[in-house]
Coordinates of C-alpha atoms in Angstrom, one line a residue:
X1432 CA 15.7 -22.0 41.2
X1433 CA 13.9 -25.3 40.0
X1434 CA 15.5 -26.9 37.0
X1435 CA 13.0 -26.8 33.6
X1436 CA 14.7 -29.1 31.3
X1437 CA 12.3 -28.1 28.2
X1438 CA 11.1 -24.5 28.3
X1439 CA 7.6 -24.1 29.3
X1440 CA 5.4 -21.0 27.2
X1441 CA 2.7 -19.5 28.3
X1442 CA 0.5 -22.3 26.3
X1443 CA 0.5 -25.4 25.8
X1444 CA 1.4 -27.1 22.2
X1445 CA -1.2 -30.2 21.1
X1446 CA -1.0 -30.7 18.0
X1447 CA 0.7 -28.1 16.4
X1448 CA -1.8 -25.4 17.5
X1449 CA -1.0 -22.7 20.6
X1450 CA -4.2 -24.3 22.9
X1451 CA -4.5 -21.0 25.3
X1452 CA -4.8 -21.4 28.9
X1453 CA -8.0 -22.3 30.4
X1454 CA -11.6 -21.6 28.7
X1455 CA -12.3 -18.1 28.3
X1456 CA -14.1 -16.3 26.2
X1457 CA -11.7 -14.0 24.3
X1458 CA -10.0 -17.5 22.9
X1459 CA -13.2 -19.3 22.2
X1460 CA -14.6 -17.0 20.0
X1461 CA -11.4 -17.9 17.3
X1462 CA -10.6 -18.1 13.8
X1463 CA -8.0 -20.5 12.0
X1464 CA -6.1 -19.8 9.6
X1465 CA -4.7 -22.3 7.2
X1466 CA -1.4 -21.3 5.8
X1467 CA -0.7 -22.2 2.5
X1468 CA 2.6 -20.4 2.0
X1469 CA 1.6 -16.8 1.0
X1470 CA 3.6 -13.6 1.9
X1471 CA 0.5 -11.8 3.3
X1472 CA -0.9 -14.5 5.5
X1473 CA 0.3 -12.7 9.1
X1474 CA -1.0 -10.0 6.8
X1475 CA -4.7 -11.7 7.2
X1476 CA -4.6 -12.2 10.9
X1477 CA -3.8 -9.3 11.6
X1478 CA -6.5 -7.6 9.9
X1479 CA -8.6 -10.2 11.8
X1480 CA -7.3 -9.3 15.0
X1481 CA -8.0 -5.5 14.0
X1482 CA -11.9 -6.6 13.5
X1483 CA -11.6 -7.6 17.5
X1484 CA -11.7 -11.3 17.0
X1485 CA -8.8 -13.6 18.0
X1486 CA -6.8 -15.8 15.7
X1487 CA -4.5 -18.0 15.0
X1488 CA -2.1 -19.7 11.9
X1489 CA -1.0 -23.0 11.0
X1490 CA 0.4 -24.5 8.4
X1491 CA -1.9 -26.3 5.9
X1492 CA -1.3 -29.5 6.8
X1493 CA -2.2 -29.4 10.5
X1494 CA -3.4 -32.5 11.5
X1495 CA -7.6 -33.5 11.5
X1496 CA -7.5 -34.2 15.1
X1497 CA -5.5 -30.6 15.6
X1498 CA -8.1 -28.8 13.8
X1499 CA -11.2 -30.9 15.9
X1500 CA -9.6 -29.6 19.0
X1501 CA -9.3 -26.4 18.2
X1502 CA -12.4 -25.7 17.1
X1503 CA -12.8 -22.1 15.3
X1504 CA -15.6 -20.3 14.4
X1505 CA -14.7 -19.8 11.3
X1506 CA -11.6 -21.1 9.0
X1507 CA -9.4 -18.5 6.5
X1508 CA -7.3 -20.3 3.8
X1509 CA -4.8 -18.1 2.7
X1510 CA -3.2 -18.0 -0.4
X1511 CA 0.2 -19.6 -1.7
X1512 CA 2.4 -19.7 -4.7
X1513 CA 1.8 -23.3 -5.6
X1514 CA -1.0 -24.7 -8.3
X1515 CA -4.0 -26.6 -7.1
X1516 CA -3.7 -28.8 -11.0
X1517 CA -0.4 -29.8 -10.1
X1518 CA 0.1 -33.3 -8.0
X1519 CA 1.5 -32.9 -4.9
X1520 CA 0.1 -29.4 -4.1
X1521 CA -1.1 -28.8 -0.7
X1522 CA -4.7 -29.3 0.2
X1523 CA -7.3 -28.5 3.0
X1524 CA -7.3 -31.2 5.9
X1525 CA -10.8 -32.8 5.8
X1526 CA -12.1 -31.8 8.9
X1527 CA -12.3 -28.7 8.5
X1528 CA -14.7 -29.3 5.8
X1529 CA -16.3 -31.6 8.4
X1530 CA -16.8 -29.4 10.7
X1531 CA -19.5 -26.8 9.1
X1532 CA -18.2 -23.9 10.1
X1533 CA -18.2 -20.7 7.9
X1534 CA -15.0 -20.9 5.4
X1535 CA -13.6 -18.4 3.1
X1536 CA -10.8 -19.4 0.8
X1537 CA -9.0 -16.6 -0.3
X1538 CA -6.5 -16.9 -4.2
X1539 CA -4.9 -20.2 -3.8
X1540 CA -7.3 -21.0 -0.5
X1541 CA -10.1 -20.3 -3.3
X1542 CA -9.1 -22.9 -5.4
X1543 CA -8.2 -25.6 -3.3
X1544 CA -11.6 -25.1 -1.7
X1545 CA -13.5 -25.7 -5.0
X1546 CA -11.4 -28.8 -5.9
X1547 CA -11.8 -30.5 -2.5
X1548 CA -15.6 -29.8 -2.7
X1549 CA -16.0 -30.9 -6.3
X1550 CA -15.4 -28.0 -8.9
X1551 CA -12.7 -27.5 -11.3
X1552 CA -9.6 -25.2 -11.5
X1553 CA -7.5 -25.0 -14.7
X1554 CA -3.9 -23.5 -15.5
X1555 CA -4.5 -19.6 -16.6
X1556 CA -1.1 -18.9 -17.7
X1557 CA -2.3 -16.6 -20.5
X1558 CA -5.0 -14.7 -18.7
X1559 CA -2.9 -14.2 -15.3
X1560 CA -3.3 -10.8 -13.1
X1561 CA -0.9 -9.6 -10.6
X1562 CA -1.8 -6.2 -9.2
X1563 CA -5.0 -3.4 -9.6
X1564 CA -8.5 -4.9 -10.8
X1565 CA -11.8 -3.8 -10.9
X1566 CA -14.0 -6.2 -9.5
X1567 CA -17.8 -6.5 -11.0
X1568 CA -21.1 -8.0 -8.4
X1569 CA -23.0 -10.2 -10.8
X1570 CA -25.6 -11.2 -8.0
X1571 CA -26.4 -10.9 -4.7
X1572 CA -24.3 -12.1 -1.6
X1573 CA -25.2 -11.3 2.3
X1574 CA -21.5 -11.2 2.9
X1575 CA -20.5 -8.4 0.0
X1576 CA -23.9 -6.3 -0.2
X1577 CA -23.2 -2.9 0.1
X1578 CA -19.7 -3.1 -0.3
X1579 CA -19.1 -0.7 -2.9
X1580 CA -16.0 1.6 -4.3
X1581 CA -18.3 2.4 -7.6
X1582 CA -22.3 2.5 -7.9
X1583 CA -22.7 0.7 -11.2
X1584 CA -25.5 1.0 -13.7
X1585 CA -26.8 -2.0 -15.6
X1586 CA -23.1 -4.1 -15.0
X1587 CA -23.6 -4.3 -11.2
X1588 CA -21.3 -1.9 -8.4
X1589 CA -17.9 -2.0 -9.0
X1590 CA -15.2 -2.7 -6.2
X1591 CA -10.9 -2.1 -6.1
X1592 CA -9.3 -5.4 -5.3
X1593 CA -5.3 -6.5 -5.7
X1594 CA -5.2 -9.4 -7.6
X1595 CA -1.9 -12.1 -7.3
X1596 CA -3.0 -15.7 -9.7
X1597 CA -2.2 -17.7 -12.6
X1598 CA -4.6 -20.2 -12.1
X1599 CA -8.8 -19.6 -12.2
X1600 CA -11.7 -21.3 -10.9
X1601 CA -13.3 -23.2 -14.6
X1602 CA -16.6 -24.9 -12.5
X1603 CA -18.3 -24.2 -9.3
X1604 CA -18.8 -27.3 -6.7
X1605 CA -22.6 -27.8 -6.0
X1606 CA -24.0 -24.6 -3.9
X1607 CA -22.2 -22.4 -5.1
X1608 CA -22.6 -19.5 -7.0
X1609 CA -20.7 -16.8 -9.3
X1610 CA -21.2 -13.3 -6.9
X1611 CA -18.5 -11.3 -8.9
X1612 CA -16.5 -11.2 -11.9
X1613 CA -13.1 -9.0 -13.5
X1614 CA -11.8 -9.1 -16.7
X1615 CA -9.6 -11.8 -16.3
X1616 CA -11.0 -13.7 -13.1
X1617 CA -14.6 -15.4 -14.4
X1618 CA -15.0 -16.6 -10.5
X1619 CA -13.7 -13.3 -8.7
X1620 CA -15.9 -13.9 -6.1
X1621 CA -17.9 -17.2 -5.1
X1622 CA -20.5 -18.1 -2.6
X1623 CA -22.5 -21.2 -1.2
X1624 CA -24.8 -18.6 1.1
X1625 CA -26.8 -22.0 2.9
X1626 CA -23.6 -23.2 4.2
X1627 CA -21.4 -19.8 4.6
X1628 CA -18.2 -20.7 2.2
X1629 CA -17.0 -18.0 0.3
X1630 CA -14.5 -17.7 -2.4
X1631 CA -12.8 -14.9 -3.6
X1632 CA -9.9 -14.6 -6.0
X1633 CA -8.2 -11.3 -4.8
X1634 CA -6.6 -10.4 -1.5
X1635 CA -8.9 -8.4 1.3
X1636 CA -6.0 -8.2 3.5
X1637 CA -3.5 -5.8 1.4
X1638 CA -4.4 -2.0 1.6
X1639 CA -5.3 -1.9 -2.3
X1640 CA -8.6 -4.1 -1.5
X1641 CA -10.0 -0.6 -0.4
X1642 CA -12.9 -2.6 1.1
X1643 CA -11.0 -5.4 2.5
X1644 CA -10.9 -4.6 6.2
X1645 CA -15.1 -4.5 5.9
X1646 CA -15.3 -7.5 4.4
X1647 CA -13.2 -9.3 6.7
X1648 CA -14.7 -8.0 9.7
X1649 CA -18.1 -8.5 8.4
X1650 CA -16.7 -13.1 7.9
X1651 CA -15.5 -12.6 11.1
X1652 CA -18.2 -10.8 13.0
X1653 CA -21.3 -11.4 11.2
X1654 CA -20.5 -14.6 9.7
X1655 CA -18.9 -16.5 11.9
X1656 CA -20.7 -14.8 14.9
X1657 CA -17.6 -13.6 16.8
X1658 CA -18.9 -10.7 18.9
X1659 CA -15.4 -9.0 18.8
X1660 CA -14.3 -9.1 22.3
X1661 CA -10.0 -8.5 21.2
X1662 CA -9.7 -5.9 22.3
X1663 CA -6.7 -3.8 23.9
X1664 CA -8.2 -3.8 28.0
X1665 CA -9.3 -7.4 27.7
X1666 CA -6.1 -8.3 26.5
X1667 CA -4.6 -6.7 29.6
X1668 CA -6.5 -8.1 32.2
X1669 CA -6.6 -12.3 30.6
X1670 CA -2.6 -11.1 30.2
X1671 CA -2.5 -10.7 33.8
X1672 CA -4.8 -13.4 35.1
X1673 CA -2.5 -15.5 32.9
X1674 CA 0.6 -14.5 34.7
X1675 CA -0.4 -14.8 38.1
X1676 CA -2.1 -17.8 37.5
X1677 CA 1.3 -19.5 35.8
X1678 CA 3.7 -17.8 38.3
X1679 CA 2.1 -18.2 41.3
X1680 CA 4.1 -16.7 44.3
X1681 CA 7.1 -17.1 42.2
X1682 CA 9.9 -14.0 41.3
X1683 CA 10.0 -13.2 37.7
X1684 CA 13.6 -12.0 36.0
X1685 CA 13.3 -9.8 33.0
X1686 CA 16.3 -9.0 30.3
X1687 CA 15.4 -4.9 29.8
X1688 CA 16.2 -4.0 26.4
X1689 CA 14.4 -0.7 26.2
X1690 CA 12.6 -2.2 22.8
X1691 CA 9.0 -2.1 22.3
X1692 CA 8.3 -5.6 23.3
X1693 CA 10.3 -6.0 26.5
X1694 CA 9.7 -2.5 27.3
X1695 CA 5.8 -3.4 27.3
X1696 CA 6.6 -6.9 29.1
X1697 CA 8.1 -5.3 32.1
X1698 CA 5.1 -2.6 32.4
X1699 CA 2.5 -5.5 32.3
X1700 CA 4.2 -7.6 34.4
X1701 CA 4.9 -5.2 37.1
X1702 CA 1.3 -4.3 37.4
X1703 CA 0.3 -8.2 37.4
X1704 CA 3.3 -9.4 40.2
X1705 CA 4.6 -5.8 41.2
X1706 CA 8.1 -6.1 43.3
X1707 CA 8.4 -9.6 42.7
X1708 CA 9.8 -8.8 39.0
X1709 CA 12.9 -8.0 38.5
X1710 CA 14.8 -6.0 35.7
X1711 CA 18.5 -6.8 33.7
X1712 CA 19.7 -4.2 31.6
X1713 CA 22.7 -5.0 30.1
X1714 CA 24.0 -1.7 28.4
X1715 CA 26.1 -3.5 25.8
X1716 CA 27.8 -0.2 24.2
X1717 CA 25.4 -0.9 20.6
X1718 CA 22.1 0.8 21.8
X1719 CA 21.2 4.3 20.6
X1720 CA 22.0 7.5 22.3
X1721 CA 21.3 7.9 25.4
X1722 CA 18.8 4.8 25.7
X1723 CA 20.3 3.3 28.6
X1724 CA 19.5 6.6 30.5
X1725 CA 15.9 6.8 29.1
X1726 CA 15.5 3.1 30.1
X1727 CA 16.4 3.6 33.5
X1728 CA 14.3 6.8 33.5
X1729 CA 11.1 5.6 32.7
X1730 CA 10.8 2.3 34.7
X1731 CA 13.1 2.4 37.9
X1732 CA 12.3 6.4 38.5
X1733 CA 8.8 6.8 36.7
X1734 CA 7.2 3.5 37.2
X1735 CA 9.1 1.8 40.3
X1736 CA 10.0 -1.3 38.5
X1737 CA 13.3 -3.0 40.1
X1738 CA 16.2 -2.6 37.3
X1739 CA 19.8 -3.9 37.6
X1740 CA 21.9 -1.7 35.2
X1741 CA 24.8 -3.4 33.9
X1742 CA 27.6 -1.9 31.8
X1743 CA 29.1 -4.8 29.8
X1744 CA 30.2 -2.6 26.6
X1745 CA 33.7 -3.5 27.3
X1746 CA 33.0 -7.1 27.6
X1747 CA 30.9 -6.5 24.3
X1748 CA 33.1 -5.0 22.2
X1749 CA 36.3 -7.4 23.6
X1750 CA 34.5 -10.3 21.7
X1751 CA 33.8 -8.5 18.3
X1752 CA 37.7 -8.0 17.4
X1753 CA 38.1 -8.3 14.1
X1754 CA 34.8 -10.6 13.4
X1755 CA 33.4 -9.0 10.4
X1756 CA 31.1 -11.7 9.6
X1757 CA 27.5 -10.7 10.1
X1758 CA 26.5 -14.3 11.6
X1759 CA 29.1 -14.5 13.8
X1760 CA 28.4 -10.5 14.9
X1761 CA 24.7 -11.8 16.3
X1762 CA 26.4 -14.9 17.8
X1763 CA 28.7 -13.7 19.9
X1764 CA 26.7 -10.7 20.7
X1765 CA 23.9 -13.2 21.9
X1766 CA 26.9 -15.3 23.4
X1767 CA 28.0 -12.5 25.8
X1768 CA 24.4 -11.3 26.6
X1769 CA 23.3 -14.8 28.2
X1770 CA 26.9 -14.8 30.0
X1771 CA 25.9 -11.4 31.0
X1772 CA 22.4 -12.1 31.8
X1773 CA 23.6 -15.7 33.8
X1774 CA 25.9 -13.7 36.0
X1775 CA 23.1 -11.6 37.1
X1776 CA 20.8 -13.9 37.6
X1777 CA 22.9 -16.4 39.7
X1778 CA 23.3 -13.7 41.9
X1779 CA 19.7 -13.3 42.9
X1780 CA 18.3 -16.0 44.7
X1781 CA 14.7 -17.5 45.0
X1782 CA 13.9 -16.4 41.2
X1783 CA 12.7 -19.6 39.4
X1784 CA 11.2 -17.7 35.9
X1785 CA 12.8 -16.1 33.3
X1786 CA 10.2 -13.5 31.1
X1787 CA 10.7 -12.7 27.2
X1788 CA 9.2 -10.2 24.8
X1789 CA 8.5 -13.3 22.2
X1790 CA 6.1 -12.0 20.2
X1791 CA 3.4 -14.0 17.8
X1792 CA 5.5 -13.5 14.6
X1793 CA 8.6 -15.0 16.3
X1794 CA 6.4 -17.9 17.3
X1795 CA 5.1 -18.8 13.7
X1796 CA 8.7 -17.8 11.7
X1797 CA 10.6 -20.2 14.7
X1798 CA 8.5 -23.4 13.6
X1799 CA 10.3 -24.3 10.6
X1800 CA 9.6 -27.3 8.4
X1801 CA 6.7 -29.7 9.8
X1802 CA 7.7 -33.0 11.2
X1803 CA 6.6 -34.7 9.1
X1804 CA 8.9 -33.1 6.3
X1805 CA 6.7 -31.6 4.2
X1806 CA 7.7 -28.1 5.2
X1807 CA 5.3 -25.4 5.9
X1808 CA 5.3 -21.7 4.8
X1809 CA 7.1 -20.5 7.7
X1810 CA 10.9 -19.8 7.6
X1811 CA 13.7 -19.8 10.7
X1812 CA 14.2 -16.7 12.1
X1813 CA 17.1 -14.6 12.5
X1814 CA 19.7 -15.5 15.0
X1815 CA 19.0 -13.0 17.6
X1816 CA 15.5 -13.8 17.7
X1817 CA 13.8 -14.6 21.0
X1818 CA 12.5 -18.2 20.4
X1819 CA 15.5 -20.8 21.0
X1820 CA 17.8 -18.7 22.0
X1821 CA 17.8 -19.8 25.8
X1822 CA 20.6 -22.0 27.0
X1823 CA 19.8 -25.7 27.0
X1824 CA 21.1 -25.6 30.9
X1825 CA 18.9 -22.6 32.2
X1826 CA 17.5 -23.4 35.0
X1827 CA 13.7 -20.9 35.2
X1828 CA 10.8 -21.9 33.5
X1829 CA 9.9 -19.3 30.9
X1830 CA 6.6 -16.5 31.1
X1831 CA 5.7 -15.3 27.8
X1832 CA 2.8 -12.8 28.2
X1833 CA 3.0 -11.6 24.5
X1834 CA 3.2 -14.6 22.8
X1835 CA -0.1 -14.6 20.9
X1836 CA 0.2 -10.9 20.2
X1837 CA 1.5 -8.8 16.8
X1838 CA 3.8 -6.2 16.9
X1839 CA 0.9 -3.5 16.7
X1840 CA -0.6 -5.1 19.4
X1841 CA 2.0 -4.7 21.7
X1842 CA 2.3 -1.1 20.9
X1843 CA -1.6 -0.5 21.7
X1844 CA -1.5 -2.6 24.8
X1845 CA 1.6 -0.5 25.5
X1846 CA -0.3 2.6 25.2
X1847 CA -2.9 1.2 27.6
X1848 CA -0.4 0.7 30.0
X1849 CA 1.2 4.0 30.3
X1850 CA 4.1 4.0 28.5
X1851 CA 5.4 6.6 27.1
X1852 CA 4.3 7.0 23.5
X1853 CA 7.8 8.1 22.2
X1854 CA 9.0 4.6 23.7
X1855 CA 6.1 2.1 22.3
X1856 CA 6.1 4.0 18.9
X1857 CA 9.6 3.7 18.3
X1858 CA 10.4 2.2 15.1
X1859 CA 12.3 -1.6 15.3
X1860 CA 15.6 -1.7 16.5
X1861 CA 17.5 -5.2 15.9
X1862 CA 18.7 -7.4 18.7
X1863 CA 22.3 -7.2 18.4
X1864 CA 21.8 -3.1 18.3
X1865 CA 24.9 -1.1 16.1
X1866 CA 26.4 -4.3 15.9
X1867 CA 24.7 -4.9 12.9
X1868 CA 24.4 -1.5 11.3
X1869 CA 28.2 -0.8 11.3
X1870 CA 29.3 -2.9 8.3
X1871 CA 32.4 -5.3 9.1
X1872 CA 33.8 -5.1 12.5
X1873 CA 32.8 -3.2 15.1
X1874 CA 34.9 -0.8 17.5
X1875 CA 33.8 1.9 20.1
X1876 CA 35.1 4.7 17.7
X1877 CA 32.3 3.5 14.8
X1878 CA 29.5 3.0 17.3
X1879 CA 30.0 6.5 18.8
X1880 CA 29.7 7.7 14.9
X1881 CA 27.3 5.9 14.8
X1882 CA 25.1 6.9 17.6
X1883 CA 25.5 10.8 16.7
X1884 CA 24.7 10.3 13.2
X1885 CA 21.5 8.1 13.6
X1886 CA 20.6 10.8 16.6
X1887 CA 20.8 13.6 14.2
X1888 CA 18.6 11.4 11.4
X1889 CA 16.2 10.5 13.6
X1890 CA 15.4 14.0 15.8
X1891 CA 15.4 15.7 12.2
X1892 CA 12.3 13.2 11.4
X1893 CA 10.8 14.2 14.8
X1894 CA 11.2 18.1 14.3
X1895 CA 9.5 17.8 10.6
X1896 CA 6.8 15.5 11.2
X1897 CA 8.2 12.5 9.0
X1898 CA 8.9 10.3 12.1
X1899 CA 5.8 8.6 12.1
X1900 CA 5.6 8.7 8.5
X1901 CA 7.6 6.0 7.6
X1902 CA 8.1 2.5 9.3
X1903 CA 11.6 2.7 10.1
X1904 CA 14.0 4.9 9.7
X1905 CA 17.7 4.7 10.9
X1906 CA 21.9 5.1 9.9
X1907 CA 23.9 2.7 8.8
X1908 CA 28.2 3.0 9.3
X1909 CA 30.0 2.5 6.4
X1910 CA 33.6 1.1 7.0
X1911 CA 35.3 3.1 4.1
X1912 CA 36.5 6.5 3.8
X1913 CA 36.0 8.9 1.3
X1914 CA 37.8 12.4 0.0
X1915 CA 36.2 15.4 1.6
X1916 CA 36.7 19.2 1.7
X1917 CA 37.1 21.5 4.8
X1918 CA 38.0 24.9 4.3
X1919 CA 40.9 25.0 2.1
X1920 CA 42.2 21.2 3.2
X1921 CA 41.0 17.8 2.0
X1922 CA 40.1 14.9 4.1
X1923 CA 39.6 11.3 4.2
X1924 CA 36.7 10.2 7.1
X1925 CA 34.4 8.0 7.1
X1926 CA 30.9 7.6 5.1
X1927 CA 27.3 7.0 6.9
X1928 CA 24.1 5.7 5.2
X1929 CA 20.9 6.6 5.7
X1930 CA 17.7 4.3 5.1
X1931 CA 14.1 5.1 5.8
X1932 CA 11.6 2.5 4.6
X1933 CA 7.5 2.2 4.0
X1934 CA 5.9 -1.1 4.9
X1935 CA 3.1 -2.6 6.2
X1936 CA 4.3 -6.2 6.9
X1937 CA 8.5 -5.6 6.6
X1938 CA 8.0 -8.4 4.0
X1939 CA 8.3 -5.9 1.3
X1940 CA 9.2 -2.2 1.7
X1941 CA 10.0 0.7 -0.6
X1942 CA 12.2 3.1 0.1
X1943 CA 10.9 6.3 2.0
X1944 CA 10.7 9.4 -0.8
X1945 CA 11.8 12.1 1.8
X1946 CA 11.8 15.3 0.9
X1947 CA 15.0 16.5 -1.3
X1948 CA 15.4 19.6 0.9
X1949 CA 15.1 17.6 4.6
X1950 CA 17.8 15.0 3.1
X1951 CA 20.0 17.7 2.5
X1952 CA 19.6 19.5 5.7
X1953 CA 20.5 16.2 7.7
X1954 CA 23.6 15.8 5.4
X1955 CA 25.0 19.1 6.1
X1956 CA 24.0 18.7 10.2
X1957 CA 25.9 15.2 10.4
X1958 CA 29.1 16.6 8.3
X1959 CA 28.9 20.1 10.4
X1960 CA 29.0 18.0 13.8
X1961 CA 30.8 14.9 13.7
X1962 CA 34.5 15.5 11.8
X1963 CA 35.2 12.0 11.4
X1964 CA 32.2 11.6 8.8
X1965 CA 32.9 13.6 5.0
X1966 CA 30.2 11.8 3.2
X1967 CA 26.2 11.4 4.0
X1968 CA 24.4 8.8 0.8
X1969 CA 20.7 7.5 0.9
X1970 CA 20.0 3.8 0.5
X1971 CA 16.9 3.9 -1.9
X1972 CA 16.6 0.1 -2.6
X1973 CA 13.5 -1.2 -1.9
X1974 CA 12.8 -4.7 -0.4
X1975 CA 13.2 -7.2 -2.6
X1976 CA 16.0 -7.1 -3.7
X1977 CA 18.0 -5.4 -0.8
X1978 CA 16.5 -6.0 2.9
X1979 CA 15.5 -3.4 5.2
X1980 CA 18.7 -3.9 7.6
X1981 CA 21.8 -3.7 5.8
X1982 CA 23.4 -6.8 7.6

């Protein structure tokens, strides 16, 4: 194995900006996105990526030269939660202005756009909206025409839009001109039509914009002249021409989880290298029922893919005694994997590179603060993320092949790839597994609880047609025990949670409002067959303020 002393993605980094391998159409034709701190800005990429055109965020203050090299088609400013009137707030680098390419700034990205080119924006405190507006055309627009949710008389056609500001646009830079209006947003909509920068004060990226996907499609396709060539086949094949072109005549080594992403990783690259990839699973005792089987089923029996099965769940489960801390949980879970994983892999021989399921989101939430201090929008992700979690010492070179791609990416390439739905539509599972849904410490006893209780949730969904219906859904093991009755005896056993959640971006989520008779029916089946349990409750916090995992 040759020694990498700094892992090596499946892109280069200049800059600050992903620069994707060779020059191919499918990353030429590419949008930026400036990120100036808002919640829905992987929100607006994918959408973006939806419209067939490929994408990619950075924070706002990406270097000039970064944004030259680049070169989009087209630039997105998203929106933020800071104020354009007050000093210090983050602006648009001055190249992209330089460059004449077609621009929309979209809430906060609205704003700073006018002030850089000239106009004025002024503090709104009073006159504020946050949620449902009805958006007014004033005058024509190319980019909005015929884009309607209500034919209006004499006011002009009326459109749904989510607004989120405090502050308005007050003056329009030269060129521009008013396109829409709402009651409390003078400058809804903005546009200097000779040199394609548009304005709008609401969000076309959140599901309330009714006609938000349209209009983003039509900046990014008619526009910005992308011809929409992101698509699911395409991604496949530059995937593989990527891989072998990076790997060579080299042996790949794969950790198997049995998630979506890795599940996916090992499909695509067995079709790109075939026997040259190799498979570690490392059944750890915290997966779900029966999973290791169902791994083993669908790619070393179904698909021919070489997989190693280890049972570590001893070795697992050793190092959680009496660590209760959540941090420490995904630690020393992570710890044992790569011991795990490293023992495997020293017993192979002539395999110099190691393939992860790091996926685009873990890519922008892993960058942190900027060097240059002045921080960014992204935050560090979770411990038992993929990005930086390798030993400093390992010694292959890293393959990423779905490193530019979303979650729902993954699952459609998946698809493509002849997997089996019920395994790329599964909802998330966290790294470290049951470790992290059994509160406090974890022991065999709770995970087998556990296991049967989330089984019996989660085939319920399936049998009533609510599976799909929410965006995840799982148990939780509660480490107290509460009074019970059986027959004409009382009993003290344990108490399991239950938490099913609606989301489009896992940012926010509400809690899933499942049917009153269905919860009931899975009480009574998870009382009726595991003893040890007395008590079933559902979580119904929504996220904020509780999160979607309860550890």
């Amino acid at each position: 194995m040759s020694v990498a002393t700094s892992v090596q993605g499946s892109g280069g980094v200049q800059g600050g900006l992903v620069a994707p391998l060779g020059d191919d159409a499918l990353h030429e034709e590419r949008i930026l996105i400036l990120d100036f701190g808002g919640q829905t800005t992987q929100l607006i990429a994918r959408r973006v990526r939806e419209a067939g055109v490929y994408c990619e965020i950075h924070p706002w203050h990406t270097s000039d030269a970064a944004v030259r090299a680049y070169a989009p088609r087209g630039v997105i400013l998203s929106g933020g939660p800071e104020s354009v009137t007050e000093a210090g707030a983050p602006t648009i680098p001055s190249a992209v202005l330089e460059l004449e390419v077609p621009l929309l700034g979209i809430c906060y990205g609205q704003q700073a756009m006018v002030q850089a080119l000239g106009g004025r924006v002024v503090a709104t405190r009073d006159k504020a909206e946050f949620g449902y507006a009805s958006m007014r055309r004033v005058a024509p627009c190319a980019w909005l025409d015929g884009l309607v949710d209500r034919p209006g008389e004499a006011d002009g056609d009326e459109l749904d839009v989510w607004m989120s500001h405090g502050d308005s646009v007050d003056a329009l830079p030269e060129g521009f001109e008013r396109v829409a209006v709402s009651d409390s947003a003078p400058f809804a909509a903005i546009a200097d039509e000779a040199r394609h920068r548009y304005g709008i004060q609401f969000h076309p990226e959140v599901t309330h914009t009714t006609q938000g996907q349209r209009m983003l499609s039509r900046f990014v396709r008619d526009i910005c002249g992308c011809r929409g060539l992101w698509t699911a086949g395409n991604i496949i094949d530059d995937a593989i021409e990527r891989v072998r072109r990076q790997v060579g005549e080299g042996k790949v080594l794969l950790g198997l989880s049995g998630g979506v992403d890795s599940s996916v990783v090992a499909a695509l690259l067995h079709r790109a290298i075939g026997d040259r990839l190799t498979c570690v699973f490392v059944d750890n005792g915290l997966l779900r029922l029966d999973e290791g089987d169902l791994v083993m089923a669908t790619f070393a029996e179904s698909l021919g893919v070489r997989v190693i099965r280890v049972d570590a769940e001893e070795e697992f489960l050793r190092s959680l005694e009496g660590i209760s801390d959540p941090e420490e949980k995904r630690r020393r879970i992570g710890g044992v994997f790569i011991d795990v994983f490293e023992r495997e892999a020293q017993a192979l021989s002539d395999v110099d590179w190691l393939a992860q399921g790091t996926i685009y989101p873990d890519v922008i939430e892993s960058a942190g603060p900027g060097a240059d201090g002045k921080g960014g929008s992204a935050h560090l992700i979770k411990s038992h993320h993929n990005v930086g979690g390798l030993p400093l010492d390992m010694r292959m070179k890293l393959v990423e092949p779905l490193r530019e791609l979303f979650k729902d990416e993954v699952r459609r390439i998946g698809v493509d790839l002849r997997l089996p739905p019920a395994m790329v539509q599964r909802h998330p599972f966290p790294g470290p597994g049951l470790g992290v849904r059994i509160l406090g410490e974890v022991k065999k006893e709770y995970a087998d609880i556990l296991r049967a209780a989330d089984a019996i949730f989660i085939e319920a969904l399936e049998r009533h047609g609510l599976y799909h219906s929410v965006s995840q859904a799982f148990a939780v093991f509660l480490p107290v025990k509460s009074v019970g009755v059986t027959g004409d005896g009382r009993r003290y056993d344990w108490v399991i949670a239950l938490r099913a959640v609606e989301t489009v971006d896992f940012m926010t989520a509400r809690a899933a409002h499942l049917p009153w008779p269905f919860l009931d029916e899975v009480s009574r089946h998870i009382c009726n067959a595991i003893p040890q349990v007395s008590r079933v409750t559902y979580d119904i916090s929504g996220k904020p303020p509780a999160t979607i995992e309860w550890e």
